[in-house]
């Protein structure tokens, strides 16, 4: 989950974030070495997996930021703990220009994840089914992962020392959850520490740290005039180079929310219209649209998503902003050269297989335009999210229980594509199934199942490979 645990939005047909993560051993000192490249500078100095790097150039090695900052040279001084005999030894690594040190660490944050001090009304943690995995309930809000992997953070738990660290090390851009600008509204949304987030944000912007901001738009809370105030604030701060606006998501496992923009196309259209003048003025001033609506708003409003040029290079792609445009443009490109798809279709036919691609319900029409095209001739299997319920309908949150319950008992002759975004880095779904068990069950039903990205080009690559056509 992203640091800011609001429900992921249209999440990911094919999204892959950087795979930094918290260390699995945050209580131990320094950074655990998980791999050493043979004949690398680290290998030459006898560093081995299992050892711990305690300091780098005299600084405690607390996170990858310290490492990237301190090790950006041709020599680096380390102290290394060898747990086999509990000795701590100094060593100096040297490298040629452009050579990497040959070290891999366990995660990116080695001294424990900074946890959140908020109580957001839309927090995913408060909307989980009973008995969910403990790992889903980790409320992380660590500014270091904003820089390292693009997590959205609220800044409310940052100390002055943390702020100095961001400024002194130029950790830019930072991804920041803004939500609202009026103190009372912020307090209502995020809780009693909300004011600290704005203090920190303004210090960062004064130091010219670039900000990608986000609003989770909750009907009746931070829309209407408050939305205008927040947009005007962003307009007045050019350091905010993108602002993503995503609609409230909610599950059935809570009592606070029963509706969102997903139930109200007119309200979704009104938000799109409200934001448009800000987009136009930003474009006139800076040549970028800056204010970006998540894909869900366009789906909810039942209007076409804007052209690719409106997405300014997709700075918030992995937060569900621009994925549909990107998928549609990829589809157009692939359909403009149908011979490749026809070859795949023939390959499937020769193998006696019929292509079926799993999707969340919100993305099903978009995916179908590619998968069910005449050239490819497959079918989409939209999976309703009964596990979370509410307005959860995205591909990235499909759960194994729903998948297995809604797919047919017999899948003989089916080439079944499972979107890779359903699984975390350990191959687990949100309801705690491992991909191996799911694949075994689908194989038992007769399917030939693959877990791949369902973006058109990547899906075509995977099918060609599976069919021996590449
Ligand atoms: S309460 Fe914490 S974890 Fe939950 S949405 Fe807010 S910042 Fe994120």
Coordinates of N, CA and C and ligand atoms in Angstrom, one line a residue, residues 3-6 116-120 122-125 138-141 154 190, ligand 1:
X3 N 2.0 5.0 1.2 CA 2.1 5.5 2.6 C 0.8 6.0 3.0
X4 N 0.2 6.8 2.2 CA -1.0 7.4 2.6 C -2.1 6.4 2.2
X5 N -2.8 5.9 3.2 CA -3.5 4.7 3.0 C -4.9 4.9 2.6
X6 N -5.2 6.0 1.9 CA -6.5 6.0 1.3 C -6.6 4.9 0.3
X116 N 2.2 6.9 11.0 CA 1.4 8.1 10.9 C 0.8 8.6 12.2
X117 N 0.6 9.9 12.3 CA 0.0 10.4 13.5 C -1.4 11.0 13.2
X118 N -2.0 10.6 12.2 CA -3.3 11.2 11.7 C -4.4 10.2 12.0
X119 N -5.6 10.7 11.7 CA -6.8 9.9 11.8 C -7.7 10.3 10.7
X120 N -7.3 10.0 9.5 CA -8.0 10.5 8.3 C -9.4 9.8 8.2
X122 N -11.0 9.0 5.7 CA -11.1 8.0 4.6 C -10.0 6.9 4.7
X123 N -9.4 6.8 5.9 CA -8.3 5.9 6.0 C -8.7 4.4 5.7
X124 N -7.9 3.8 4.8 CA -8.2 2.4 4.4 C -8.1 1.5 5.6
X125 N -7.3 1.8 6.5 CA -7.1 1.0 7.7 C -8.4 0.8 8.5
X138 N -0.5 -1.5 8.5 CA 0.6 -0.7 8.9 C 0.4 0.7 8.4
X139 N 0.3 1.6 9.4 CA 0.1 3.0 9.0 C 1.4 3.7 8.8
X140 N 2.0 3.5 7.7 CA 3.3 4.2 7.5 C 3.1 5.6 6.9
X141 N 3.9 6.5 7.2 CA 3.8 7.9 6.7 C 5.3 8.5 6.8
X154 N 1.9 12.9 4.6 CA 1.2 14.1 5.0 C 2.1 15.1 5.6
X190 N -8.1 15.1 8.8 CA -6.8 14.4 9.1 C -6.6 14.2 10.6
Ligands
LIG1 S1 -4.7 8.0 8.9 FE1 -2.5 7.8 8.3 S2 -2.4 5.9 7.1 FE2 -4.6 6.5 7.2 S3 -4.9 7.7 5.3 FE3 -4.3 9.2 7.0 S4 -2.1 9.4 6.8 FE4 -2.7 7.6 5.7

